mmCIF file of C-alpha atoms and ligand atoms in Angstrom:
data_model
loop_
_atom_site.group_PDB
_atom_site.id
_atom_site.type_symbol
_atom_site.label_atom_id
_atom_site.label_comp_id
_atom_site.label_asym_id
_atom_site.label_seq_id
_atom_site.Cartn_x
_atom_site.Cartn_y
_atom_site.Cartn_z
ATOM 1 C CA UNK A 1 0.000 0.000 0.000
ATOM 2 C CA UNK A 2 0.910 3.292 -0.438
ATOM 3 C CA UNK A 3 1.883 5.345 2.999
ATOM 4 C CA UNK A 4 2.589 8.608 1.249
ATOM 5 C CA UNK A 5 1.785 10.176 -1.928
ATOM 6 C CA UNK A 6 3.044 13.638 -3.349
ATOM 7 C CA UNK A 7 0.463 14.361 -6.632
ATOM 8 C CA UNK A 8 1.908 17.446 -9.087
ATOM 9 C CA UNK A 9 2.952 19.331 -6.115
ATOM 10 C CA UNK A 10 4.966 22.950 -7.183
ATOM 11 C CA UNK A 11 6.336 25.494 -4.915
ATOM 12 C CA UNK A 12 7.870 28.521 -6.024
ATOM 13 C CA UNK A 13 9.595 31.109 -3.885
ATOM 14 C CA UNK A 14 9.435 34.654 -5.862
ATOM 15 C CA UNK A 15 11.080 33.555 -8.441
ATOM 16 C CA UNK A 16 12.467 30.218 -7.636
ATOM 17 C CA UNK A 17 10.905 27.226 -8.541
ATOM 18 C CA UNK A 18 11.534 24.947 -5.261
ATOM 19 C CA UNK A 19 9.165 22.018 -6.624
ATOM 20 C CA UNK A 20 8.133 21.358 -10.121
ATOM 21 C CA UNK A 21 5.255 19.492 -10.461
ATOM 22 C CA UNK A 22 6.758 16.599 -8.222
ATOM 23 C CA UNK A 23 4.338 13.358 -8.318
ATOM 24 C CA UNK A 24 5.941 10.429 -5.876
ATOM 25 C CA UNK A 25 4.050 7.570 -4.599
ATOM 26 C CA UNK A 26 6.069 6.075 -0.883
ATOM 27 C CA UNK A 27 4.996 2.588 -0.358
ATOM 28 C CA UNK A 28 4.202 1.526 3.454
ATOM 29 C CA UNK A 29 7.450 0.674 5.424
ATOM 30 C CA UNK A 30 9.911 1.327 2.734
ATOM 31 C CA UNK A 31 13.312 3.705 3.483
ATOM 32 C CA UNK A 32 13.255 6.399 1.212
ATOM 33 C CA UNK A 33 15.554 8.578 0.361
ATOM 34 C CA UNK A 34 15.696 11.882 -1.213
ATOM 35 C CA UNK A 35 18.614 12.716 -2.595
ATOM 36 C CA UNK A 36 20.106 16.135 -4.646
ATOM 37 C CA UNK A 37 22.614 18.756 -4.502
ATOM 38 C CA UNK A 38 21.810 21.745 -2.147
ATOM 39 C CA UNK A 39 18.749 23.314 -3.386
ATOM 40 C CA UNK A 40 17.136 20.639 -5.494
ATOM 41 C CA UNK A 41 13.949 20.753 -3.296
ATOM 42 C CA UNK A 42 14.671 18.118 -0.848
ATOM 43 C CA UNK A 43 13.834 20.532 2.316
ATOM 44 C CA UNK A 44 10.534 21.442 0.806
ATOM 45 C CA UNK A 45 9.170 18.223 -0.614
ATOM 46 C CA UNK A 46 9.688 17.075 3.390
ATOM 47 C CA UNK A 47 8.279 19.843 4.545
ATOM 48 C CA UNK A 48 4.659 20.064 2.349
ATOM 49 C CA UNK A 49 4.731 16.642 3.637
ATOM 50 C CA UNK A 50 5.028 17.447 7.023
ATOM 51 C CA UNK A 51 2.569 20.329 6.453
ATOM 52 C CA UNK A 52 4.662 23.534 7.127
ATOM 53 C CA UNK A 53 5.295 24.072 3.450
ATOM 54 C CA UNK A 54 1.525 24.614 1.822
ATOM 55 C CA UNK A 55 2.274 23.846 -2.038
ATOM 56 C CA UNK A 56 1.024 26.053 -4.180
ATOM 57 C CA UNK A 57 -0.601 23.698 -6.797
ATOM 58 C CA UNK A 58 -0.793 19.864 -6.070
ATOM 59 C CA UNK A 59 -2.110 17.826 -3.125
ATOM 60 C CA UNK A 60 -0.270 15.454 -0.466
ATOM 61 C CA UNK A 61 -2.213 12.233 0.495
ATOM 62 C CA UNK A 62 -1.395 10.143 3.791
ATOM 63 C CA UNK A 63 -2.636 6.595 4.384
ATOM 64 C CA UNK A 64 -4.777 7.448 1.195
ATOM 65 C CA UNK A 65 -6.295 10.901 2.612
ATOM 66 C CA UNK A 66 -5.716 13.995 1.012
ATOM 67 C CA UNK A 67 -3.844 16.248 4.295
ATOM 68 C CA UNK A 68 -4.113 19.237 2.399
ATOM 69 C CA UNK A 69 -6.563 20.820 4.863
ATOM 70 C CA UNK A 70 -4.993 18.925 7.799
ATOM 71 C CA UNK A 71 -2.407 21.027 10.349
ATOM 72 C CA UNK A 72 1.102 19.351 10.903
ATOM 73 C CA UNK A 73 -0.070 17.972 14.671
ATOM 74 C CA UNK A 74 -2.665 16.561 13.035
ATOM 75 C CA UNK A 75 -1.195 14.311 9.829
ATOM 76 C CA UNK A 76 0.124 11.440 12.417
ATOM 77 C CA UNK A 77 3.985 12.351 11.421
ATOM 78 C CA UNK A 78 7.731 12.023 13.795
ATOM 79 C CA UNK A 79 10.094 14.548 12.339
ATOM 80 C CA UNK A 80 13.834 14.518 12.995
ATOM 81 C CA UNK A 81 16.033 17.349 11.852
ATOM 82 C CA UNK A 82 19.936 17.852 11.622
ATOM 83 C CA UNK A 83 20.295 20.388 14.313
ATOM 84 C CA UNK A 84 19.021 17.969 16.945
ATOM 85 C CA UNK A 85 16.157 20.223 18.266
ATOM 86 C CA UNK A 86 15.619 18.734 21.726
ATOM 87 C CA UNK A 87 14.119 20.861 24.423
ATOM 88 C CA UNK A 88 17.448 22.272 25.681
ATOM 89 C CA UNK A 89 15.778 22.787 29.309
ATOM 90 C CA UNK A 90 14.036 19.521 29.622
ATOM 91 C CA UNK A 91 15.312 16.029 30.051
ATOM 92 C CA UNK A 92 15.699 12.973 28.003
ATOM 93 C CA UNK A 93 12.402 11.824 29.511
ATOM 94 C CA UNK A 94 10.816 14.657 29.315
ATOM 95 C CA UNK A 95 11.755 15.779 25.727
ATOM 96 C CA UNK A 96 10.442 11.833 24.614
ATOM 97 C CA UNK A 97 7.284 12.065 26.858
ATOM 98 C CA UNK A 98 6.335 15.578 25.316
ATOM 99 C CA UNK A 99 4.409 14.198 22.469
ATOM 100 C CA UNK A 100 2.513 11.500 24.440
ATOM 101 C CA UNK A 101 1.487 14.430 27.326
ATOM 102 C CA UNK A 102 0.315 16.604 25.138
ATOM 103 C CA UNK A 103 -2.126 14.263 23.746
ATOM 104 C CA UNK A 104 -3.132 13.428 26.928
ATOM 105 C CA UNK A 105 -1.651 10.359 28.170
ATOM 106 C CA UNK A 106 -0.926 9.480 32.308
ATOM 107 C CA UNK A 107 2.591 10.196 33.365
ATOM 108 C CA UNK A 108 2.382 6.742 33.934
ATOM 109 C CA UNK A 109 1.899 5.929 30.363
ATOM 110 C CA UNK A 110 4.426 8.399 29.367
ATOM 111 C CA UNK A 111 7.255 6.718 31.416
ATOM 112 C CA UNK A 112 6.182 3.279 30.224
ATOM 113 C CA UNK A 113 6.942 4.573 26.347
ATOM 114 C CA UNK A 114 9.783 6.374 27.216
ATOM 115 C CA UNK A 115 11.474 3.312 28.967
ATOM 116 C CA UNK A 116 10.279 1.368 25.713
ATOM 117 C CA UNK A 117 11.686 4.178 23.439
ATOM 118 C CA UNK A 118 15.166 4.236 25.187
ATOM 119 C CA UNK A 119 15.132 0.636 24.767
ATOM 120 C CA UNK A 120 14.347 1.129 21.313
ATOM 121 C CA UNK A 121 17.527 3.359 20.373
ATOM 122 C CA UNK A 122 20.058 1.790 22.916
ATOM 123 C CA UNK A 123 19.894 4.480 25.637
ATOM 124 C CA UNK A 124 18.223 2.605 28.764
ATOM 125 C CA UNK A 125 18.479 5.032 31.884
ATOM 126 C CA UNK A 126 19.689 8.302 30.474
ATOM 127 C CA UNK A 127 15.990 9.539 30.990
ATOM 128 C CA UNK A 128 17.288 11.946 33.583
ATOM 129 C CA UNK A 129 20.047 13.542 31.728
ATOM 130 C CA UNK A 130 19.750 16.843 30.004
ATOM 131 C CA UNK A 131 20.411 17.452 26.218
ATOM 132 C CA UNK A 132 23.770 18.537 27.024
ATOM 133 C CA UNK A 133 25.104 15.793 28.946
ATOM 134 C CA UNK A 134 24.843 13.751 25.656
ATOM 135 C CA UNK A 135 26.784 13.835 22.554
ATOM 136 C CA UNK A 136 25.725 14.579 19.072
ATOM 137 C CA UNK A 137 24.956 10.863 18.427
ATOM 138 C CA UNK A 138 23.044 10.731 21.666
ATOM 139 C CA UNK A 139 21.271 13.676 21.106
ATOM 140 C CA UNK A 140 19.720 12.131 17.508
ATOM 141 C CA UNK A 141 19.240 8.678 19.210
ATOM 142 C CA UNK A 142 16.678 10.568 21.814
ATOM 143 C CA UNK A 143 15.411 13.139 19.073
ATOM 144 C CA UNK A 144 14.905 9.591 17.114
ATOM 145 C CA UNK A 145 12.671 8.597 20.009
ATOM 146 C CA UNK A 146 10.599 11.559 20.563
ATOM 147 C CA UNK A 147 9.941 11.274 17.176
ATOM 148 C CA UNK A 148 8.840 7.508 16.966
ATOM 149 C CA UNK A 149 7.047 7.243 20.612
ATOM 150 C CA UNK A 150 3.753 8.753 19.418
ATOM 151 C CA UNK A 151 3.769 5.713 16.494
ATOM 152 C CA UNK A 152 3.088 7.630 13.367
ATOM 153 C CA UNK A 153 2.431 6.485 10.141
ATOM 154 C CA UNK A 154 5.734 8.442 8.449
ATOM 155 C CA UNK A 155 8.861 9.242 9.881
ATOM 156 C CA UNK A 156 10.742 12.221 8.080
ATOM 157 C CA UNK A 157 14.365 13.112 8.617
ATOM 158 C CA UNK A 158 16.079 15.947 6.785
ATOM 159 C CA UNK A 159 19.641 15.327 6.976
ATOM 160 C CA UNK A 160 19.486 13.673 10.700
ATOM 161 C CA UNK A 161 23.063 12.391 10.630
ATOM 162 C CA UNK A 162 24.633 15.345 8.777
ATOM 163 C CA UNK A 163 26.040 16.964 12.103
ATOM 164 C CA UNK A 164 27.807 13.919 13.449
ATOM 165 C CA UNK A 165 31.567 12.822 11.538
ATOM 166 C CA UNK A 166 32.079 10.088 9.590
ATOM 167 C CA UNK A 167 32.426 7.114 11.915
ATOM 168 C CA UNK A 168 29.950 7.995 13.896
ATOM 169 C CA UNK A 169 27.419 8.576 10.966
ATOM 170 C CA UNK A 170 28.238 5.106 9.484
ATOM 171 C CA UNK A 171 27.415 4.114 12.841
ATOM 172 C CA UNK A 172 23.896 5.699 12.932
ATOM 173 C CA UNK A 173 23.285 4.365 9.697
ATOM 174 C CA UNK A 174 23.002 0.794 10.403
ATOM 175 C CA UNK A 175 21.441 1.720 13.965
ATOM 176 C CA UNK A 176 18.652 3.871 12.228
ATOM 177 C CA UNK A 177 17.993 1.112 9.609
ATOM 178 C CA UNK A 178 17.662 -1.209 12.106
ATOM 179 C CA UNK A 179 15.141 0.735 14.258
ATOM 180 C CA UNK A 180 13.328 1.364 11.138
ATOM 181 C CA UNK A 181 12.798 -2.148 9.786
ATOM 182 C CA UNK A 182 12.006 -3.075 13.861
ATOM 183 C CA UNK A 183 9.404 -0.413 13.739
ATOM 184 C CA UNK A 184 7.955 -1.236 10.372
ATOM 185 C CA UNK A 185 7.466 2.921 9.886
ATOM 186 C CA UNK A 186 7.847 4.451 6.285
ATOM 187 C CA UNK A 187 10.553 6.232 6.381
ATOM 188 C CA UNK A 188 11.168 9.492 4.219
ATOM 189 C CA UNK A 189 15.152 10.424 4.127
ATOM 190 C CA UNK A 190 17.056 13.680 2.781
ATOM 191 C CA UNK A 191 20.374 13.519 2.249
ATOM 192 C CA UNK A 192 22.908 15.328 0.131
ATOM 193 C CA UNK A 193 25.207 12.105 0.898
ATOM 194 C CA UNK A 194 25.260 9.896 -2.084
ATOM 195 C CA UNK A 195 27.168 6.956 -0.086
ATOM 196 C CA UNK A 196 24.417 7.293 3.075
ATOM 197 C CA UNK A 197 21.703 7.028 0.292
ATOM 198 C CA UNK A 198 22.977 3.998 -1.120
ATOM 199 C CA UNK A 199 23.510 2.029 2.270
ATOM 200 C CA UNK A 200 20.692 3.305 3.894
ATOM 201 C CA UNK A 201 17.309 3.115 1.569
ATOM 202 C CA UNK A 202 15.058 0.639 -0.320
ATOM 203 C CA UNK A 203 14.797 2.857 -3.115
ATOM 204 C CA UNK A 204 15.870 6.463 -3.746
ATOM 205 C CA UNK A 205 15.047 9.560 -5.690
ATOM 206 C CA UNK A 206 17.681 11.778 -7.170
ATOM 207 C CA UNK A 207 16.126 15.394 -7.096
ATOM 208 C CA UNK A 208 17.577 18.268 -9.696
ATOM 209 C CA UNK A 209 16.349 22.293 -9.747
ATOM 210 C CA UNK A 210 12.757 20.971 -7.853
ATOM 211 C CA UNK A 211 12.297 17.872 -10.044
ATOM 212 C CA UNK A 212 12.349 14.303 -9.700
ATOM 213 C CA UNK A 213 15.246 13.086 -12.412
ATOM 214 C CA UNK A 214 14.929 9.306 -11.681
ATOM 215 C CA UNK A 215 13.563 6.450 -8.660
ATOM 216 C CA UNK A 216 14.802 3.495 -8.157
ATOM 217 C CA UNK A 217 16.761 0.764 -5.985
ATOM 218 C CA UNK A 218 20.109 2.023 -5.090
ATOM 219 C CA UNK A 219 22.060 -0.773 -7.377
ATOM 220 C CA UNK A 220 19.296 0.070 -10.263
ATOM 221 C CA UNK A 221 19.926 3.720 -10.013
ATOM 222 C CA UNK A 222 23.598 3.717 -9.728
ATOM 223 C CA UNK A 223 24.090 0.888 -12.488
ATOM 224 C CA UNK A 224 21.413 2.358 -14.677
ATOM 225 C CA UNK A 225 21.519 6.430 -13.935
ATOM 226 C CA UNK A 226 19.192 8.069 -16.316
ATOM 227 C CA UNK A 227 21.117 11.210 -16.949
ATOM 228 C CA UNK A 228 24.223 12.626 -17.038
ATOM 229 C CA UNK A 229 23.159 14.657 -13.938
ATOM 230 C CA UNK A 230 22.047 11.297 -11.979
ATOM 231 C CA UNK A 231 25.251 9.278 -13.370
ATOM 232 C CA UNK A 232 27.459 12.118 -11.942
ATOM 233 C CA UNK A 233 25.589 12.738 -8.718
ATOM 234 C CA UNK A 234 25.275 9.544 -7.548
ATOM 235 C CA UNK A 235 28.700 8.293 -8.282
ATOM 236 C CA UNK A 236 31.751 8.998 -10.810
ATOM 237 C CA UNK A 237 30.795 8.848 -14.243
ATOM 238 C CA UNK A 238 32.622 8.884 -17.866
ATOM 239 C CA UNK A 239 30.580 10.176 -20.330
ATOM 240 C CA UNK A 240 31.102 9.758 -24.188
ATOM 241 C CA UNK A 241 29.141 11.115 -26.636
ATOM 242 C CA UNK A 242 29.194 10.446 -30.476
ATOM 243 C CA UNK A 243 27.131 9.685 -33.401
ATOM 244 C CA UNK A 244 24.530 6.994 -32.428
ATOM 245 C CA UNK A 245 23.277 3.893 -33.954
ATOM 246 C CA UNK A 246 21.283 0.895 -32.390
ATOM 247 C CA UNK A 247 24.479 -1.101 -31.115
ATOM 248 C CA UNK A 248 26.969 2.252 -30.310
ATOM 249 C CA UNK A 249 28.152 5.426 -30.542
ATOM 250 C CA UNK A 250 30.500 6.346 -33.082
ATOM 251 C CA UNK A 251 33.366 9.076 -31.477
ATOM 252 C CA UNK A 252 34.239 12.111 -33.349
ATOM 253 C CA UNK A 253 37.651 10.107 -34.654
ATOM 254 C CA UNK A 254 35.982 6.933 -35.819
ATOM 255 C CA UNK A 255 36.518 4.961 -32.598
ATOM 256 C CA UNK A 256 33.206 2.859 -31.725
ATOM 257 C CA UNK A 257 32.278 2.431 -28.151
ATOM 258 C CA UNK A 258 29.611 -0.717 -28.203
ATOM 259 C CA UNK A 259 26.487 -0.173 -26.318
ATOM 260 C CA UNK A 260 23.161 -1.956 -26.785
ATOM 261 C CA UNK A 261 20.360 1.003 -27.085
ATOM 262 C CA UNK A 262 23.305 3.675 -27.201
ATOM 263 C CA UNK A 263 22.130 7.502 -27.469
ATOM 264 C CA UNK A 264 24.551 10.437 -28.357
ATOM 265 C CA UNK A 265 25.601 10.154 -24.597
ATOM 266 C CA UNK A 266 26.513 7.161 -23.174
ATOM 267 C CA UNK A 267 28.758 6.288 -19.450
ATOM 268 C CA UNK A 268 30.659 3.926 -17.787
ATOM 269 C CA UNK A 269 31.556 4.183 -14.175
ATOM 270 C CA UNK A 270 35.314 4.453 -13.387
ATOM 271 C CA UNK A 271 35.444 0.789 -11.870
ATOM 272 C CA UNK A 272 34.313 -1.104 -14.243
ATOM 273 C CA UNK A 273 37.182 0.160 -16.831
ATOM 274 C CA UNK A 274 40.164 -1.913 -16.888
ATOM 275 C CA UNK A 275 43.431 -0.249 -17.123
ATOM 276 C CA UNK A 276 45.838 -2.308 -19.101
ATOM 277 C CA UNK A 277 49.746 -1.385 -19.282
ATOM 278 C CA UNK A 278 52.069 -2.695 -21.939
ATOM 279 C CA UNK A 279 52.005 -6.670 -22.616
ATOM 280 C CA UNK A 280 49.299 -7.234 -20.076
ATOM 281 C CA UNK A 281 46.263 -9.658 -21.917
ATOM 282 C CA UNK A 282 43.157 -8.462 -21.909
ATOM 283 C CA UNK A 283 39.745 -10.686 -22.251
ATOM 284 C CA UNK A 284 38.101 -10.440 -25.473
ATOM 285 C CA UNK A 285 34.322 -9.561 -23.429
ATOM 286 C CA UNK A 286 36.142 -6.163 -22.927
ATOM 287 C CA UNK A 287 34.961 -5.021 -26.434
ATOM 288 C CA UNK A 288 35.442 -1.143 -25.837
ATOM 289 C CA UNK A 289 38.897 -0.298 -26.104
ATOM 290 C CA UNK A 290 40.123 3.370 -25.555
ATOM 291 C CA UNK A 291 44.031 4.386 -25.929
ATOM 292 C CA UNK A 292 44.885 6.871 -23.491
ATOM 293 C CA UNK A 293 48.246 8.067 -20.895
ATOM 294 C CA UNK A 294 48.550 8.513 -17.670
ATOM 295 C CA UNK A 295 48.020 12.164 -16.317
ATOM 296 C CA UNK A 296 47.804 11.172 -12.821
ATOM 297 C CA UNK A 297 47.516 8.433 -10.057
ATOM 298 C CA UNK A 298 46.192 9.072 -7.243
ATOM 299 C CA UNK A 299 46.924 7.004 -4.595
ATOM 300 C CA UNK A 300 44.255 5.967 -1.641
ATOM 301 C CA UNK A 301 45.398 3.124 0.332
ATOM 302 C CA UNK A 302 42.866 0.444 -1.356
ATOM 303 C CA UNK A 303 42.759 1.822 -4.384
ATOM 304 C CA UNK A 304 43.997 4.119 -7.234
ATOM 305 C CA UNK A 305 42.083 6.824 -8.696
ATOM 306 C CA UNK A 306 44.292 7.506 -12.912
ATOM 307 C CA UNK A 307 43.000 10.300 -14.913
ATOM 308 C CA UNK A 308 43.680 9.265 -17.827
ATOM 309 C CA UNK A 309 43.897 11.452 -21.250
ATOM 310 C CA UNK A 310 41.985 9.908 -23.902
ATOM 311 C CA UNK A 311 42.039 11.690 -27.419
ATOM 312 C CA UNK A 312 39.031 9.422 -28.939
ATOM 313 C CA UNK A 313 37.066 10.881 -25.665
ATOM 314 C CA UNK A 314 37.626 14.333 -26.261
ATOM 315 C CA UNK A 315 39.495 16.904 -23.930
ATOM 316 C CA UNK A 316 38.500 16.122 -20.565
ATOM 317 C CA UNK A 317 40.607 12.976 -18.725
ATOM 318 C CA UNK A 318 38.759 9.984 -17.809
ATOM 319 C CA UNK A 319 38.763 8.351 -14.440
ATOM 320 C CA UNK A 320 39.368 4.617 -13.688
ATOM 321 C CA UNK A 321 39.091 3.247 -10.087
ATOM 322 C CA UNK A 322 41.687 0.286 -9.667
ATOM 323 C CA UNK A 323 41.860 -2.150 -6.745
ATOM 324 C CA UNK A 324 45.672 -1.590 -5.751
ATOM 325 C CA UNK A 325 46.606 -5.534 -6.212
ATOM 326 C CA UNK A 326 50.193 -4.829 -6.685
ATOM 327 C CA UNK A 327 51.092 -1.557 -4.913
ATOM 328 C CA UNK A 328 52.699 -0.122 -7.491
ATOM 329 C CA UNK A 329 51.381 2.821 -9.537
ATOM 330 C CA UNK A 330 51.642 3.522 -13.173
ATOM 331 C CA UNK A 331 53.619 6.881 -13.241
ATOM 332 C CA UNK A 332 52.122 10.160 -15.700
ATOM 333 C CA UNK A 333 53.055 9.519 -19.008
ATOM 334 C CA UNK A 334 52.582 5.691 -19.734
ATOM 335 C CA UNK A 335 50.623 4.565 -22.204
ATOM 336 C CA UNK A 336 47.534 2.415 -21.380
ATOM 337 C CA UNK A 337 44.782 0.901 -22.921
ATOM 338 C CA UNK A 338 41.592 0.847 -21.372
ATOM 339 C CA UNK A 339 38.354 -1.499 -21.470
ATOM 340 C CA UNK A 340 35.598 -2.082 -20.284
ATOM 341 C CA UNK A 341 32.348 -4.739 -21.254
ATOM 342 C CA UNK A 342 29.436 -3.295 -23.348
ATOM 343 C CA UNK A 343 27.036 -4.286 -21.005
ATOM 344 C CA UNK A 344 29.176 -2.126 -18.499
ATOM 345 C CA UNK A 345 28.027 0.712 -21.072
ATOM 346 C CA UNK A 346 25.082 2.920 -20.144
ATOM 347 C CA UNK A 347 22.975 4.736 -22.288
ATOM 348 C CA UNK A 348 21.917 8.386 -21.332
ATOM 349 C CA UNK A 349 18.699 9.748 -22.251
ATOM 350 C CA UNK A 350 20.497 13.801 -21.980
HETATM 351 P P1 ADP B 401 17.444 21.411 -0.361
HETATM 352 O O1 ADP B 401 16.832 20.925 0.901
HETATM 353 O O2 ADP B 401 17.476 20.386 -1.466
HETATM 354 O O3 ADP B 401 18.811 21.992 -0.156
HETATM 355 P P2 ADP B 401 15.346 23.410 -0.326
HETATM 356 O O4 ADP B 401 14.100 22.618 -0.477
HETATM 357 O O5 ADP B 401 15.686 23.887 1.039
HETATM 358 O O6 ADP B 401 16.568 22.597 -0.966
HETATM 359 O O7 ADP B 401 15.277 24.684 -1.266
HETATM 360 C C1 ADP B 401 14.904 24.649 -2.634
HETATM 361 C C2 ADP B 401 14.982 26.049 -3.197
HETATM 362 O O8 ADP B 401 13.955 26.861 -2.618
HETATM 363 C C3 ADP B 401 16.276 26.759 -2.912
HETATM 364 O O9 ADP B 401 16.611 27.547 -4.023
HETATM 365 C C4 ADP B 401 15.966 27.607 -1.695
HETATM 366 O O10 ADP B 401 16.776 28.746 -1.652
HETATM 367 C C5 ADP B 401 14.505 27.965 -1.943
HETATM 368 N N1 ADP B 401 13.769 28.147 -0.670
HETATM 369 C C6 ADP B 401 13.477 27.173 0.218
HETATM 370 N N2 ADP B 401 12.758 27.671 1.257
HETATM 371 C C7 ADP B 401 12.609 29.002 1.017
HETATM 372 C C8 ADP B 401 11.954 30.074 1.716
HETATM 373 N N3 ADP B 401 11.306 29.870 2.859
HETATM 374 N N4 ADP B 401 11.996 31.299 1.155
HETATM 375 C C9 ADP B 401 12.629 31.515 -0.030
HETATM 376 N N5 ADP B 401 13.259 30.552 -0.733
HETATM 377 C C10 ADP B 401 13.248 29.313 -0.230
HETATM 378 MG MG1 MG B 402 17.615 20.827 2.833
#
């Protein structure tokens, strides 16, 4: 069923177009995530959700009813925000009970949830500590469970782990994924964090200038990106363009690149090119063959990011991504080949 549905919503701010007709259907307990570049509309698709954002054409259904009329208290929704927003005067138990009080439940009933809640995000008996006695990771772990204790139907979270650094994020991750699939909520994620988007949801949306570019599964949306602007958002991308036919593009200088569907456009993500040096045998399944030299290796530990100059491309270096095997780099200046499987080819439709 579906838990959410946005239907041609727009918002426009003077003369910014925030949301552009945006239609999205979010299917009961499924981790979504919203993902663009600052200012794609993220903010404000959550937020005419949530109810503080009125669109200004368009309509927002919940559980299958239209919420357009309905105040945010009222659309059964647990918000949780980057800048952790906890009652900086109140406690733990008091911040998590807030939500249950105010609708009227015992103080009996509120410590029951809250002791459930604290359970529920691995925090048993910090109910009497203030916001400040816990650390960033703490402080989104209670916010979490303020959020959830009322049950709602949707939880939304605009950019919840953005404040906290890496480890600790990765952390979070797997702890909020957990809680989620424990809870069975629908889930509505922004992030501006391609790698968090890919780890965290069932399926994501890639958002560009208030529009929706493509949905998907994260392995169907970063194997199969749409666009140039999804296969370079989410991800590295090389892009080639030429003269198209059915089975590939021809480049300006006669070299074919073999793709099945091929438009004028078509990418291939830096790992799956092969970088071969002098003498080394290559299998014949990696049909697309580009000659290029080294401009540059840089060097991460695991791996090995070349740019790679590559005539038959066109101006701009290409990047492979190489597992570093040997430990040894190839230096600037040597000549490679490099190849990669047409079915490792993606068509663009820009
Ligand atoms: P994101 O969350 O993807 O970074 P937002 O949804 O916050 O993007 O913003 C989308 C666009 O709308 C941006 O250009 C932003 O400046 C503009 N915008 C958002 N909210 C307001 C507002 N209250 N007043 C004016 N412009 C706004
Ligand atoms: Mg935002």
């Amino acid at each position: 069923m579906t838990a959410v549905e946005a239907e041609h919503v727009s918002k426009r701010y003077g003369t910014v177009v925030a949301l552009d007709d945006v239609s999205m259907a979010f299917a009961d307990g499924e981790m979504f995530c919203l993902l663009g570049p600052s200012g794609s509309g993220k903010t404000t698709l959550l937020r005419a959700i949530a109810g503080f954002v009125i669109p200004d054409s368009g309509s927002i259904r919940i559980a299958g009813e239209r919420v357009d009329d309905v105040p945010v208290n009222k659309r059964d929704i647990g918000m949780v925000f980057q800048n952790y927003a906890l009652f900086p005067h109140m406690t733990v138990r008091d911040n998590i009970a807030f939500g249950v009080e105010a609708k009227g439940g015992s103080r009996a009933e509120a410590d029951r949830k809250v002791a459930e809640m604290l359970e529920l995000v691995q925090l048993p008996g910090y109910g009497a500590r203030k916001p400040r006695e816990l650390s960033g990771g703490q402080q989104q772990r209670v916010a979490l469970a303020r959020a959830l204790v009322t049950r709602p139907k949707v939880l939304l979270l605009d950019e919840p782990l953005g404040a906290l650094d890496r480890r600790l994020r990765q952390v979070m991750q797997v702890e909020l994924r957990q809680i989620q699939r424990s809870v069975g909520i629908t889930a509505i994620f922004v992030t501006h964090d391609q790698e968090e988007a890919l780890t965290l949801s069932d399926r994501i949306a890639i958002l560009d200038k208030g529009r929706i570019v493509q949905v998907g599964a994260p392995q169907d949306v970063y194997e199969r990106p749409a666009t140039g602007f999804a296969a370079q958002f989410l991800g590295d991308a090389n892009i080639l363009a030429g003269k198209p036919d059915g089975q590939g593009v021809t480049l300006t200088d006669g070299i074919r690149i073999t793709c099945a569907g091929a438009t004028a456009r078509v990418a291939v993500r830096p790992e799956k090119i092969i970088v071969a040096a002098d003498g080394d045998k290559l299998s014949g399944e990696l049909i697309n063959r580009l000659a290029g030299t080294i401009v540059q290796a840089v060097y991460s530990g695991n791996s090995v990011t070349y740019h790679i100059a590559c005539p038959s491309a066109g101006p701009e270096t290409l990047l492979a991504f190489v597992q570093n095997r040997s430990g040894e780099l190839l230096a600037p200046k040597t000549p490679v080949t490099l190849a990669w499987a047409a079915s490792q080819t993606i068509p663009l439709q820009d």
